[in-house]
Short mmCIF file of N, CA and C in Angstrom, two decimals:
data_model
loop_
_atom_site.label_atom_id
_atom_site.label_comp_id
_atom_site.label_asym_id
_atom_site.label_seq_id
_atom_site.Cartn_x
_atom_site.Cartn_y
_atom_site.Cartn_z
N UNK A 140 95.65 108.60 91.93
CA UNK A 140 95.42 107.52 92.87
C UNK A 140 96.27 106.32 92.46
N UNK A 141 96.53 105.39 93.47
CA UNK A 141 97.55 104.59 93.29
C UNK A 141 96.52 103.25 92.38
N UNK A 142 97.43 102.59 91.71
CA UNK A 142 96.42 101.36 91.17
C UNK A 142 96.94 100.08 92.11
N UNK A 143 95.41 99.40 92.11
CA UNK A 143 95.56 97.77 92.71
C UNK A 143 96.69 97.34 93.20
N UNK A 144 97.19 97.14 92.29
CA UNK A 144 99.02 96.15 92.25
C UNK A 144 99.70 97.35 93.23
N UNK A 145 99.49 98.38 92.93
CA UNK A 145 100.28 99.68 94.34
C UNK A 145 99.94 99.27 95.69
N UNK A 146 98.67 99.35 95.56
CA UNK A 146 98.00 99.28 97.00
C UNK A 146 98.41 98.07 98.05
N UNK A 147 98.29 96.81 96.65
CA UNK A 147 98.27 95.33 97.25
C UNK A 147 100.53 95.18 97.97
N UNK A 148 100.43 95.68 96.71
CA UNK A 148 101.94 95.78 97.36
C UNK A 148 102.31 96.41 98.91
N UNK A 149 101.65 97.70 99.40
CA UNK A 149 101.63 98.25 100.17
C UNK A 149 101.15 97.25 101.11
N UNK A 150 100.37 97.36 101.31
CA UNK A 150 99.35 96.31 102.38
C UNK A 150 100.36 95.06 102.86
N UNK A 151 101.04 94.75 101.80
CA UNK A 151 101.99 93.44 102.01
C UNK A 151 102.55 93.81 102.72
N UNK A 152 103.58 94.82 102.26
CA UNK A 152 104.84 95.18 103.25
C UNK A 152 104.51 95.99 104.38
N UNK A 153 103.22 96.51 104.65
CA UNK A 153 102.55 97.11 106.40
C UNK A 153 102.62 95.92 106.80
N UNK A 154 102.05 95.05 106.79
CA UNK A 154 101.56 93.51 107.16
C UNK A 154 103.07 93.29 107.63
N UNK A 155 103.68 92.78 106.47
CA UNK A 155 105.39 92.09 107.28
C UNK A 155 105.89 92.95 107.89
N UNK A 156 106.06 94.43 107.90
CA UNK A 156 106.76 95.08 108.57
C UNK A 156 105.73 95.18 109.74
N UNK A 157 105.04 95.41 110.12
CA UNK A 157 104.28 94.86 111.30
C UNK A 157 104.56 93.69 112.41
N UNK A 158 104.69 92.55 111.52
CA UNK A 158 104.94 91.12 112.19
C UNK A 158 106.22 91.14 112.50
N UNK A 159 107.56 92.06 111.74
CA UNK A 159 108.49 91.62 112.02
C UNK A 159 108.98 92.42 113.36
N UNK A 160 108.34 93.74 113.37
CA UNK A 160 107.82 94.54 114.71
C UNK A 160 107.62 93.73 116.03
N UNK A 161 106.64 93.17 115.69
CA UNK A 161 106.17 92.40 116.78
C UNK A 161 106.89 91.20 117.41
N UNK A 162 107.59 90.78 116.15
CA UNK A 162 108.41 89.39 116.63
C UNK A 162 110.07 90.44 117.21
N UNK A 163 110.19 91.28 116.75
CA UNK A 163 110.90 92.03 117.53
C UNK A 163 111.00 92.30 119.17
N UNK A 164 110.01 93.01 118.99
CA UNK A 164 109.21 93.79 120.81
C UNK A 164 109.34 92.36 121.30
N UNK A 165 108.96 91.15 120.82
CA UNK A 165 108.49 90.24 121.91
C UNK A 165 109.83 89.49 121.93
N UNK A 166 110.85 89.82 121.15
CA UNK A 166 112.46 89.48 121.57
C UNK A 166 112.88 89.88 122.58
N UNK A 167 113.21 91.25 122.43
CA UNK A 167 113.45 92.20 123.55
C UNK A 167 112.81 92.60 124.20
N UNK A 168 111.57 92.00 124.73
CA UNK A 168 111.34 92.83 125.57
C UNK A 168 111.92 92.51 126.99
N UNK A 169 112.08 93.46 127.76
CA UNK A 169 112.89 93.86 129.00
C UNK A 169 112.45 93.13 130.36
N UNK A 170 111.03 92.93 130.09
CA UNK A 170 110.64 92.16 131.95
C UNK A 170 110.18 90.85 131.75
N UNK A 171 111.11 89.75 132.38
CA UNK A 171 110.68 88.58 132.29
C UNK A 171 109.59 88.01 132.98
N UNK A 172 109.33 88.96 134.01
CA UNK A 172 108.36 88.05 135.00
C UNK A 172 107.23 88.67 134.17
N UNK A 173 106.99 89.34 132.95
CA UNK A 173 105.12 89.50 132.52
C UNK A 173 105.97 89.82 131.29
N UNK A 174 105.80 88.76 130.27
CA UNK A 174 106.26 88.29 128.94
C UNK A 174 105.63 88.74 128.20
N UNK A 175 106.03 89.30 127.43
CA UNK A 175 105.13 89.98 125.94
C UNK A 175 104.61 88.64 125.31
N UNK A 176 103.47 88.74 124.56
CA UNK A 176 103.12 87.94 124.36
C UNK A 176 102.56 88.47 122.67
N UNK A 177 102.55 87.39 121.56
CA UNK A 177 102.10 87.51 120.57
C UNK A 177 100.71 88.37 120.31
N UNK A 178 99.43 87.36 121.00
CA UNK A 178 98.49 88.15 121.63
C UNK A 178 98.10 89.71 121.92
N UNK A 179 98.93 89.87 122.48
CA UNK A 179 99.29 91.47 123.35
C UNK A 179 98.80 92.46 121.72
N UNK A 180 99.14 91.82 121.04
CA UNK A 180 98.94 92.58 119.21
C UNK A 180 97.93 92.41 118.31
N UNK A 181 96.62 91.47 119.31
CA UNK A 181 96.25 91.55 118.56
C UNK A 181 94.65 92.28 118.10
N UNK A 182 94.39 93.73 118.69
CA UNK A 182 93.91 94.60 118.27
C UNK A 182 94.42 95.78 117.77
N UNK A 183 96.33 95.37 117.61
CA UNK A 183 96.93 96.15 116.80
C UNK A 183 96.57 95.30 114.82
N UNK A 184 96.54 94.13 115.22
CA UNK A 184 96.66 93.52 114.14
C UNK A 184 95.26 93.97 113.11
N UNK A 185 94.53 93.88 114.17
CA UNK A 185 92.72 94.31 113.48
C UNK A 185 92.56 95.65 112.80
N UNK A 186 93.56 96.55 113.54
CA UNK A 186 93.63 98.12 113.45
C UNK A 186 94.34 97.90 112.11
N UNK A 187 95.69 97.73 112.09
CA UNK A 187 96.05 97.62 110.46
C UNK A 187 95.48 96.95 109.11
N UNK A 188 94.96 95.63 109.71
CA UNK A 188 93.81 94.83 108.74
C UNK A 188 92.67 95.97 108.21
N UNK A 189 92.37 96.82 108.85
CA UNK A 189 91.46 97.95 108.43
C UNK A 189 92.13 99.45 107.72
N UNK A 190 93.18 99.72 108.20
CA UNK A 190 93.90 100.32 107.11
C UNK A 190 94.68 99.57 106.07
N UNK A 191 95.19 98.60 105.93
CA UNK A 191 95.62 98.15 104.67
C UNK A 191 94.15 97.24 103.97
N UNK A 192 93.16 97.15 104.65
CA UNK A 192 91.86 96.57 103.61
C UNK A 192 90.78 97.86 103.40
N UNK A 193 89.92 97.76 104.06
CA UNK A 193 88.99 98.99 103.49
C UNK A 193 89.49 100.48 103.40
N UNK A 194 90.04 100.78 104.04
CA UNK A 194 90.96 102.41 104.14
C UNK A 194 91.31 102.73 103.03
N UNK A 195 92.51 101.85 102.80
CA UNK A 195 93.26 101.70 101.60
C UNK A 195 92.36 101.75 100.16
N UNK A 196 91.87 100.86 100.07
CA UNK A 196 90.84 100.77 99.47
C UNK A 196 91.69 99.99 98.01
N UNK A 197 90.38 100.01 96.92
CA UNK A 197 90.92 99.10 96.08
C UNK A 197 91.71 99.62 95.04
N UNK A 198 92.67 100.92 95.07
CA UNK A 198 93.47 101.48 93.86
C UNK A 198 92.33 102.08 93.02
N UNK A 199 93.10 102.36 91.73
CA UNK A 199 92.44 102.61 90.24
C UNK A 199 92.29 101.34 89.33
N UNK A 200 91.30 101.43 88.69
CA UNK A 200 91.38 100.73 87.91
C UNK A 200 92.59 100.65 86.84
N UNK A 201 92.91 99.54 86.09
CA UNK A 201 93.91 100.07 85.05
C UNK A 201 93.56 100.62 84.06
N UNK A 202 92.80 100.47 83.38
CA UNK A 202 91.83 101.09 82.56
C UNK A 202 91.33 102.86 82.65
N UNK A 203 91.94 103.10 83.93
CA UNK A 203 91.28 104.40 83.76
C UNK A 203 90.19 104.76 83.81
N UNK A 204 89.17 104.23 84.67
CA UNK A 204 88.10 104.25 84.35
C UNK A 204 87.69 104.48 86.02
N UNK A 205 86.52 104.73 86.54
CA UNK A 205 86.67 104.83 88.10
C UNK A 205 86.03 103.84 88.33
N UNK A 206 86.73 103.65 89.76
CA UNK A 206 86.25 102.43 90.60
C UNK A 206 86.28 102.70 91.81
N UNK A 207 86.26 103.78 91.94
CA UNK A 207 85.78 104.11 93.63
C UNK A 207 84.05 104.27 94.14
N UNK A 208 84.04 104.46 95.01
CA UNK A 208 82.72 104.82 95.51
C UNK A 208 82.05 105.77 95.48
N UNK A 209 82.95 106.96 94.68
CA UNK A 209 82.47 108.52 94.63
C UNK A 209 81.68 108.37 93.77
N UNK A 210 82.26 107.57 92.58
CA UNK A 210 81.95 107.33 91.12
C UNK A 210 80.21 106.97 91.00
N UNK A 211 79.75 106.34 91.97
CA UNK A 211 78.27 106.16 91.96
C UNK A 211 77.67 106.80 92.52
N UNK A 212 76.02 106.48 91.68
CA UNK A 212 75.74 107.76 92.23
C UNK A 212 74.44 107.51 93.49
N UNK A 213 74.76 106.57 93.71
CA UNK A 213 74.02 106.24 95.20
C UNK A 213 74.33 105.07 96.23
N UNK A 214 74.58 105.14 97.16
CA UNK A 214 75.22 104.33 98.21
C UNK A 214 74.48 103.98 99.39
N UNK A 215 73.74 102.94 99.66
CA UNK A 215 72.48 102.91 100.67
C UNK A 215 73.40 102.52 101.57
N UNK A 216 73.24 103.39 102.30
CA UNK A 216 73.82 103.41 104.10
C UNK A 216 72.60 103.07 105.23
N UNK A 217 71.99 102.84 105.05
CA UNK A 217 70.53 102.67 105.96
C UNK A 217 70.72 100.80 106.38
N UNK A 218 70.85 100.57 107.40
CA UNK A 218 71.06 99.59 108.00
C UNK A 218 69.38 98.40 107.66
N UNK A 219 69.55 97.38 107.44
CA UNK A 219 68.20 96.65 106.93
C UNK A 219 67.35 96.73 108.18
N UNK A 220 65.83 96.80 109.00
CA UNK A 220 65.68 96.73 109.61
C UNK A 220 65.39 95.83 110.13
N UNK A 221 65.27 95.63 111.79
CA UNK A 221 65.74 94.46 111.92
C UNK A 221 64.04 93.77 112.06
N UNK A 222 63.77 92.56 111.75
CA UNK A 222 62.88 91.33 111.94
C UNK A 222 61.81 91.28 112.91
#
């Protein structure tokens, strides 16, 4: 598994190469009368914010040691109920 500093690196360069995507498309794009708009991206933007943050997840420790979620041995998924 990749460590932290891998991951964080990654995430960076999805992120800019993303934006520079976008500031692209909305250069060129082809029809003036309905303008691309920054906007237009931004439940692309949410979609990658979720693969380069929780997806991704947080690397290895450096240490060698685990730090994932497998590693424990219980994970309460049960939603609090509500009030």
């Amino acid at each position: 598994m990749a460590s932290k500093q891998e991951c964080d690196k990654y995430a960076a360069e999805l992120i800019q190469r993303f934006e520079d995507f976008t500031r692209w498309a909305i250069a060129h794009w082809p029809n003036p009368e309905s303008p691309l708009l920054s906007s237009d991206f931004n439940e692309s933007r949410r979609e990658i914010g979720r693969l380069a943050g929780p997806k991704l997840g947080d690397g290895s420790l450096d240490d060698g040691s685990a730090g994932n979620r497998a590693a424990t041995q219980y994970i309460d998924m049960n939603p609090m109920p509500w009030p």
